[in-house]
mmCIF file of C-alpha atoms and ligand atoms in Angstrom:
data_model
loop_
_atom_site.group_PDB
_atom_site.id
_atom_site.type_symbol
_atom_site.label_atom_id
_atom_site.label_comp_id
_atom_site.label_asym_id
_atom_site.label_seq_id
_atom_site.Cartn_x
_atom_site.Cartn_y
_atom_site.Cartn_z
ATOM 1 C CA UNK T 27 154.062 113.327 125.692
ATOM 2 C CA UNK T 28 151.068 111.203 124.752
ATOM 3 C CA UNK T 29 149.924 108.528 127.163
ATOM 4 C CA UNK T 30 149.794 106.108 124.212
ATOM 5 C CA UNK T 31 151.752 106.084 120.976
ATOM 6 C CA UNK T 32 151.239 103.466 118.286
ATOM 7 C CA UNK T 33 153.794 104.085 115.570
ATOM 8 C CA UNK T 34 153.837 102.298 112.222
ATOM 9 C CA UNK T 35 152.613 99.080 113.782
ATOM 10 C CA UNK T 36 152.070 95.950 111.731
ATOM 11 C CA UNK T 37 150.861 92.639 113.037
ATOM 12 C CA UNK T 38 150.757 89.328 111.218
ATOM 13 C CA UNK T 39 149.369 86.208 112.840
ATOM 14 C CA UNK T 40 150.845 82.922 111.774
ATOM 15 C CA UNK T 41 148.613 79.931 112.317
ATOM 16 C CA UNK T 42 148.437 76.463 110.875
ATOM 17 C CA UNK T 43 146.003 77.789 108.286
ATOM 18 C CA UNK T 44 148.501 80.392 107.062
ATOM 19 C CA UNK T 45 149.256 84.022 107.736
ATOM 20 C CA UNK T 46 146.773 86.787 108.481
ATOM 21 C CA UNK T 47 147.817 90.381 108.261
ATOM 22 C CA UNK T 48 145.746 92.124 110.946
ATOM 23 C CA UNK T 49 147.455 95.523 110.978
ATOM 24 C CA UNK T 50 149.647 97.319 108.474
ATOM 25 C CA UNK T 51 151.401 100.553 109.318
ATOM 26 C CA UNK T 52 148.896 101.631 111.959
ATOM 27 C CA UNK T 53 149.587 104.847 113.831
ATOM 28 C CA UNK T 54 147.722 106.542 116.643
ATOM 29 C CA UNK T 55 148.436 108.794 119.594
ATOM 30 C CA UNK T 56 146.199 109.287 122.590
ATOM 31 C CA UNK T 57 146.635 112.175 125.008
ATOM 32 C CA UNK T 58 145.975 111.831 128.692
ATOM 33 C CA UNK T 59 142.313 112.354 129.513
ATOM 34 C CA UNK T 60 141.015 111.746 126.007
ATOM 35 C CA UNK T 61 138.094 109.478 125.217
ATOM 36 C CA UNK T 62 138.989 107.911 121.884
ATOM 37 C CA UNK T 63 136.775 105.474 120.001
ATOM 38 C CA UNK T 64 138.293 103.067 117.500
ATOM 39 C CA UNK T 65 135.603 102.466 114.924
ATOM 40 C CA UNK T 66 135.624 100.018 112.057
ATOM 41 C CA UNK T 67 134.039 96.959 110.525
ATOM 42 C CA UNK T 68 134.490 93.558 112.047
ATOM 43 C CA UNK T 69 137.876 92.043 111.226
ATOM 44 C CA UNK T 70 139.683 95.330 110.514
ATOM 45 C CA UNK T 71 142.115 94.911 113.403
ATOM 46 C CA UNK T 72 140.556 96.925 116.254
ATOM 47 C CA UNK T 73 140.959 94.216 118.886
ATOM 48 C CA UNK T 74 144.482 93.516 117.722
ATOM 49 C CA UNK T 75 145.419 97.169 118.167
ATOM 50 C CA UNK T 76 143.823 97.206 121.610
ATOM 51 C CA UNK T 77 145.626 94.027 122.693
ATOM 52 C CA UNK T 78 148.919 95.528 121.538
ATOM 53 C CA UNK T 79 148.157 98.680 123.563
ATOM 54 C CA UNK T 80 147.377 96.465 126.560
ATOM 55 C CA UNK T 81 150.643 94.567 126.156
ATOM 56 C CA UNK T 82 148.906 91.229 125.620
ATOM 57 C CA UNK T 83 150.570 90.972 122.225
ATOM 58 C CA UNK T 84 153.686 92.440 120.661
ATOM 59 C CA UNK T 85 153.681 94.146 117.269
ATOM 60 C CA UNK T 86 155.368 92.261 114.408
ATOM 61 C CA UNK T 87 157.006 95.585 113.572
ATOM 62 C CA UNK T 88 156.669 99.175 114.733
ATOM 63 C CA UNK T 89 156.368 100.570 118.225
ATOM 64 C CA UNK T 90 153.791 100.680 120.998
ATOM 65 C CA UNK T 91 154.697 103.151 123.753
ATOM 66 C CA UNK T 92 153.088 104.340 126.966
ATOM 67 C CA UNK T 93 154.521 107.628 128.199
ATOM 68 C CA UNK T 94 157.215 107.125 125.550
ATOM 69 C CA UNK T 95 158.357 103.814 127.046
ATOM 70 C CA UNK T 96 157.943 100.515 125.158
ATOM 71 C CA UNK T 97 154.937 98.467 126.239
ATOM 72 C CA UNK T 98 156.567 95.184 127.155
ATOM 73 C CA UNK T 99 153.645 93.279 128.661
ATOM 74 C CA UNK T 100 150.424 93.712 130.605
ATOM 75 C CA UNK T 101 150.437 96.219 133.469
ATOM 76 C CA UNK T 102 147.826 97.458 135.968
ATOM 77 C CA UNK T 103 148.148 100.973 134.506
ATOM 78 C CA UNK T 104 146.493 99.614 131.338
ATOM 79 C CA UNK T 105 143.222 98.009 132.364
ATOM 80 C CA UNK T 106 141.272 95.956 129.872
ATOM 81 C CA UNK T 107 137.478 95.565 129.882
ATOM 82 C CA UNK T 108 136.045 92.792 127.716
ATOM 83 C CA UNK T 109 132.617 92.235 126.219
ATOM 84 C CA UNK T 110 132.237 89.018 128.212
ATOM 85 C CA UNK T 111 133.234 90.746 131.495
ATOM 86 C CA UNK T 112 136.045 88.359 132.428
ATOM 87 C CA UNK T 113 135.124 88.313 136.121
ATOM 88 C CA UNK T 114 136.378 85.576 138.416
ATOM 89 C CA UNK T 115 133.224 83.483 138.991
ATOM 90 C CA UNK T 116 134.510 82.098 142.298
ATOM 91 C CA UNK T 117 135.041 85.550 143.824
ATOM 92 C CA UNK T 118 132.445 87.939 145.221
ATOM 93 C CA UNK T 119 132.000 91.436 143.803
ATOM 94 C CA UNK T 120 134.169 92.749 146.636
ATOM 95 C CA UNK T 121 136.954 90.255 145.977
ATOM 96 C CA UNK T 122 136.823 90.695 142.209
ATOM 97 C CA UNK T 123 137.317 94.420 142.683
ATOM 98 C CA UNK T 124 139.977 93.963 145.356
ATOM 99 C CA UNK T 125 141.832 91.306 143.369
ATOM 100 C CA UNK T 126 144.425 93.605 141.776
ATOM 101 C CA UNK T 127 145.564 95.439 144.923
ATOM 102 C CA UNK T 128 145.495 92.176 146.884
ATOM 103 C CA UNK T 129 147.631 90.296 144.388
ATOM 104 C CA UNK T 130 150.075 93.206 144.415
ATOM 105 C CA UNK T 131 150.525 92.662 148.145
ATOM 106 C CA UNK T 132 148.623 95.678 149.494
ATOM 107 C CA UNK T 133 147.675 95.351 153.178
ATOM 108 C CA UNK T 134 144.263 93.774 153.840
ATOM 109 C CA UNK T 135 142.758 96.940 155.329
ATOM 110 C CA UNK T 136 143.772 98.959 152.293
ATOM 111 C CA UNK T 137 142.388 96.308 149.922
ATOM 112 C CA UNK T 138 139.053 96.403 151.766
ATOM 113 C CA UNK T 139 138.932 100.188 151.689
ATOM 114 C CA UNK T 140 139.843 100.353 147.981
ATOM 115 C CA UNK T 141 137.226 97.727 147.088
ATOM 116 C CA UNK T 142 134.592 99.604 149.087
ATOM 117 C CA UNK T 143 135.395 102.899 147.353
ATOM 118 C CA UNK T 144 135.101 101.441 143.847
ATOM 119 C CA UNK T 145 132.015 99.357 144.647
ATOM 120 C CA UNK T 146 130.347 102.602 145.699
ATOM 121 C CA UNK T 147 131.660 104.466 142.682
ATOM 122 C CA UNK T 148 129.761 102.110 140.346
ATOM 123 C CA UNK T 149 126.688 101.972 142.569
ATOM 124 C CA UNK T 150 126.915 98.327 143.614
ATOM 125 C CA UNK T 151 126.990 98.853 147.373
ATOM 126 C CA UNK T 152 124.202 96.378 148.019
ATOM 127 C CA UNK T 153 125.895 93.684 145.955
ATOM 128 C CA UNK T 154 129.353 93.605 147.553
ATOM 129 C CA UNK T 155 128.906 90.009 148.713
ATOM 130 C CA UNK T 156 127.131 88.749 145.596
ATOM 131 C CA UNK T 157 128.822 86.504 143.059
ATOM 132 C CA UNK T 158 128.958 87.251 139.326
ATOM 133 C CA UNK T 159 126.300 84.667 138.388
ATOM 134 C CA UNK T 160 123.853 86.549 140.636
ATOM 135 C CA UNK T 161 124.271 89.791 138.705
ATOM 136 C CA UNK T 162 122.692 91.140 135.524
ATOM 137 C CA UNK T 163 124.949 91.856 132.533
ATOM 138 C CA UNK T 164 125.034 95.574 133.268
ATOM 139 C CA UNK T 165 126.026 94.950 136.858
ATOM 140 C CA UNK T 166 128.777 92.551 135.801
ATOM 141 C CA UNK T 167 130.213 95.163 133.472
ATOM 142 C CA UNK T 168 130.142 97.731 136.295
ATOM 143 C CA UNK T 169 132.190 95.297 138.369
ATOM 144 C CA UNK T 170 134.679 94.849 135.525
ATOM 145 C CA UNK T 171 135.083 98.626 135.204
ATOM 146 C CA UNK T 172 135.468 99.051 138.971
ATOM 147 C CA UNK T 173 138.070 96.282 138.991
ATOM 148 C CA UNK T 174 140.396 98.016 136.524
ATOM 149 C CA UNK T 175 139.963 101.356 138.309
ATOM 150 C CA UNK T 176 140.725 99.780 141.692
ATOM 151 C CA UNK T 177 143.909 98.416 140.154
ATOM 152 C CA UNK T 178 145.123 101.965 139.369
ATOM 153 C CA UNK T 179 144.432 101.953 135.657
ATOM 154 C CA UNK T 180 145.480 105.224 134.059
ATOM 155 C CA UNK T 181 144.192 104.112 130.719
ATOM 156 C CA UNK T 182 141.167 101.887 130.270
ATOM 157 C CA UNK T 183 141.043 99.772 127.124
ATOM 158 C CA UNK T 184 137.520 98.638 126.313
ATOM 159 C CA UNK T 185 136.727 96.034 123.664
ATOM 160 C CA UNK T 186 133.055 96.398 122.713
ATOM 161 C CA UNK T 187 132.259 96.381 126.425
ATOM 162 C CA UNK T 188 128.521 96.943 126.014
ATOM 163 C CA UNK T 189 128.053 94.702 122.977
ATOM 164 C CA UNK T 190 126.312 91.947 124.921
ATOM 165 C CA UNK T 191 123.870 94.224 126.763
ATOM 166 C CA UNK T 192 120.317 95.083 125.815
ATOM 167 C CA UNK T 193 119.738 98.561 124.372
ATOM 168 C CA UNK T 194 118.430 100.192 127.544
ATOM 169 C CA UNK T 195 121.197 98.834 129.737
ATOM 170 C CA UNK T 196 123.754 99.800 127.109
ATOM 171 C CA UNK T 197 122.554 103.402 127.095
ATOM 172 C CA UNK T 198 122.645 103.571 130.857
ATOM 173 C CA UNK T 199 126.161 102.176 131.005
ATOM 174 C CA UNK T 200 127.276 104.638 128.318
ATOM 175 C CA UNK T 201 125.969 107.507 130.465
ATOM 176 C CA UNK T 202 127.635 106.102 133.551
ATOM 177 C CA UNK T 203 130.939 105.617 131.768
ATOM 178 C CA UNK T 204 130.961 109.212 130.514
ATOM 179 C CA UNK T 205 130.119 110.401 133.999
ATOM 180 C CA UNK T 206 132.952 108.352 135.473
ATOM 181 C CA UNK T 207 135.337 109.571 132.784
ATOM 182 C CA UNK T 208 134.408 113.200 133.458
ATOM 183 C CA UNK T 209 134.862 112.819 137.212
ATOM 184 C CA UNK T 210 138.095 110.824 137.238
ATOM 185 C CA UNK T 211 140.162 112.217 134.356
ATOM 186 C CA UNK T 212 140.665 108.730 132.981
ATOM 187 C CA UNK T 213 141.955 108.042 129.521
ATOM 188 C CA UNK T 214 139.717 105.703 127.550
ATOM 189 C CA UNK T 215 140.386 103.837 124.319
ATOM 190 C CA UNK T 216 137.095 102.248 123.330
ATOM 191 C CA UNK T 217 136.592 99.784 120.480
ATOM 192 C CA UNK T 218 133.215 99.600 118.789
ATOM 193 C CA UNK T 219 131.713 98.821 115.408
ATOM 194 C CA UNK T 220 128.637 100.948 116.212
ATOM 195 C CA UNK T 221 128.919 104.460 114.827
ATOM 196 C CA UNK T 222 126.143 105.844 117.076
ATOM 197 C CA UNK T 223 127.996 104.595 120.114
ATOM 198 C CA UNK T 224 131.252 106.173 118.949
ATOM 199 C CA UNK T 225 129.568 109.518 118.239
ATOM 200 C CA UNK T 226 127.866 109.517 121.609
ATOM 201 C CA UNK T 227 130.978 108.674 123.623
ATOM 202 C CA UNK T 228 134.057 109.987 121.892
ATOM 203 C CA UNK T 229 136.132 113.127 121.967
ATOM 204 C CA UNK T 230 137.770 111.735 118.906
ATOM 205 C CA UNK T 231 136.858 108.903 116.571
ATOM 206 C CA UNK T 232 139.576 106.940 114.845
ATOM 207 C CA UNK T 233 138.319 105.121 111.781
ATOM 208 C CA UNK T 234 140.009 101.917 110.717
ATOM 209 C CA UNK T 235 139.672 100.616 107.208
ATOM 210 C CA UNK T 236 138.718 97.028 106.487
ATOM 211 C CA UNK T 237 141.362 94.704 105.105
ATOM 212 C CA UNK T 238 144.746 95.030 106.747
ATOM 213 C CA UNK T 239 143.627 97.514 109.419
ATOM 214 C CA UNK T 240 145.302 100.627 108.235
ATOM 215 C CA UNK T 241 144.055 103.687 110.095
ATOM 216 C CA UNK T 242 142.575 105.721 107.348
ATOM 217 C CA UNK T 243 141.216 108.894 108.765
ATOM 218 C CA UNK T 244 141.017 110.567 112.101
ATOM 219 C CA UNK T 245 137.939 112.591 112.853
ATOM 220 C CA UNK T 246 137.671 114.885 115.788
ATOM 221 C CA UNK T 247 134.165 115.117 117.099
ATOM 222 C CA UNK T 248 133.562 118.217 119.169
ATOM 223 C CA UNK T 249 130.725 117.684 121.545
ATOM 224 C CA UNK T 250 128.972 120.782 122.869
ATOM 225 C CA UNK T 251 128.328 119.272 126.277
ATOM 226 C CA UNK T 252 132.047 119.324 127.063
HETATM 227 P P1 ADP J 316 138.358 93.432 114.841
HETATM 228 O O1 ADP J 316 138.567 93.594 116.308
HETATM 229 O O2 ADP J 316 138.340 94.731 114.111
HETATM 230 O O3 ADP J 316 137.162 92.589 114.527
HETATM 231 P P2 ADP J 316 140.651 91.684 114.965
HETATM 232 O O4 ADP J 316 141.792 92.485 115.462
HETATM 233 O O5 ADP J 316 139.952 90.803 115.920
HETATM 234 O O6 ADP J 316 139.619 92.657 114.242
HETATM 235 O O7 ADP J 316 141.131 90.763 113.767
HETATM 236 C C1 ADP J 316 141.871 91.271 112.643
HETATM 237 C C2 ADP J 316 142.250 90.097 111.736
HETATM 238 O O8 ADP J 316 143.211 89.284 112.395
HETATM 239 C C3 ADP J 316 141.092 89.199 111.397
HETATM 240 O O9 ADP J 316 141.285 88.735 110.086
HETATM 241 C C4 ADP J 316 141.216 88.076 112.382
HETATM 242 O O10 ADP J 316 140.665 86.885 111.875
HETATM 243 C C5 ADP J 316 142.709 87.963 112.568
HETATM 244 N N1 ADP J 316 143.097 87.519 113.917
HETATM 245 C C6 ADP J 316 142.802 88.158 115.093
HETATM 246 N N2 ADP J 316 143.315 87.507 116.128
HETATM 247 C C7 ADP J 316 143.957 86.424 115.617
HETATM 248 C C8 ADP J 316 144.706 85.347 116.185
HETATM 249 N N3 ADP J 316 144.902 85.260 117.508
HETATM 250 N N4 ADP J 316 145.220 84.414 115.358
HETATM 251 C C9 ADP J 316 145.027 84.502 114.022
HETATM 252 N N5 ADP J 316 144.346 85.480 113.418
HETATM 253 C C10 ADP J 316 143.814 86.434 114.193
HETATM 254 P P1 ADP J 317 121.232 96.423 134.446
HETATM 255 O O1 ADP J 317 122.068 97.662 134.411
HETATM 256 O O2 ADP J 317 121.931 95.204 133.957
HETATM 257 O O3 ADP J 317 119.865 96.597 133.836
HETATM 258 P P2 ADP J 317 120.372 97.288 136.873
HETATM 259 O O4 ADP J 317 121.457 97.944 137.636
HETATM 260 O O5 ADP J 317 119.456 98.131 136.068
HETATM 261 O O6 ADP J 317 120.970 96.154 135.972
HETATM 262 O O7 ADP J 317 119.480 96.490 137.869
HETATM 263 C C1 ADP J 317 118.472 97.210 138.478
HETATM 264 C C2 ADP J 317 118.257 96.650 139.839
HETATM 265 O O8 ADP J 317 117.637 95.373 139.680
HETATM 266 C C3 ADP J 317 119.525 96.403 140.590
HETATM 267 O O9 ADP J 317 119.934 97.491 141.369
HETATM 268 C C4 ADP J 317 119.134 95.241 141.447
HETATM 269 O O10 ADP J 317 118.530 95.685 142.611
HETATM 270 C C5 ADP J 317 118.147 94.485 140.633
HETATM 271 N N1 ADP J 317 118.727 93.350 139.955
HETATM 272 C C6 ADP J 317 119.071 93.261 138.642
HETATM 273 N N2 ADP J 317 119.524 92.065 138.345
HETATM 274 C C7 ADP J 317 119.494 91.342 139.484
HETATM 275 C C8 ADP J 317 119.850 90.019 139.832
HETATM 276 N N3 ADP J 317 120.324 89.152 138.931
HETATM 277 N N4 ADP J 317 119.687 89.624 141.104
HETATM 278 C C9 ADP J 317 119.185 90.469 142.004
HETATM 279 N N5 ADP J 317 118.820 91.717 141.748
HETATM 280 C C10 ADP J 317 118.976 92.157 140.504
#
């Protein structure tokens, strides 16, 4: 069974200004261990699809399933990484990364050990006691990635995570993410509007059409290095 199934999903937002159809009949499956990029123009519904996969929003109709079970709300197994990092500014790097296990009641020694392991995994050993405002953008995004991994994410949902970084930092983070993905067997669903980024990162690129985000075509990109 796929780790993620999106089946005939439609989503309409109702606001004071009226109704916006963000998705119509979208379908997608992701297998465990895949690196899938969702590619499409701004406004085509990529973030909406990702938020539905995360459980932050419910579809208006259709189904969103993880391991064939309905996604009923957010869960640590589905970790979200945002373009603006979403770190807790009042917590150190160590405590940001340990936040998930700690809030789930893990013993203090285990929280410390888990935080240490993931701080090292993203190469921030010297910055364990720093606070987010002391870090560069690239370092903040490393913390955000470590935080979802430390919280036992099986699937990482990334919404233009490198969109706010300069080109050199972006390329380095792309390399690091692929390296992490290859070493950990993670499943990644990665939203981007940049085709070069999608081609560089993905096993499979899912193109979304503009308008009411219908998924139009699915391209499989076979990369020789894998
Ligand atoms: P993308 O991520 O591809 O840019 P989005 O999923 O953010 O697309 O948006 C799809 C459409 O839904 C857009 O027209 C957007 O304005 C609208 N939309 C997204 N989120 C909301 C919301 N919370 N309330 C109302 N409309 C929304
Ligand atoms: P980025 O990936 O955002 O470019 P780097 O990891 O390349 O950040 O940063 C390179 C090194 O520069 C870091 O290991 C760190 O030693 C130092 N550094 C970067 N930003 C800061 C900062 N805001 N405060 C202290 N040291 C920093």
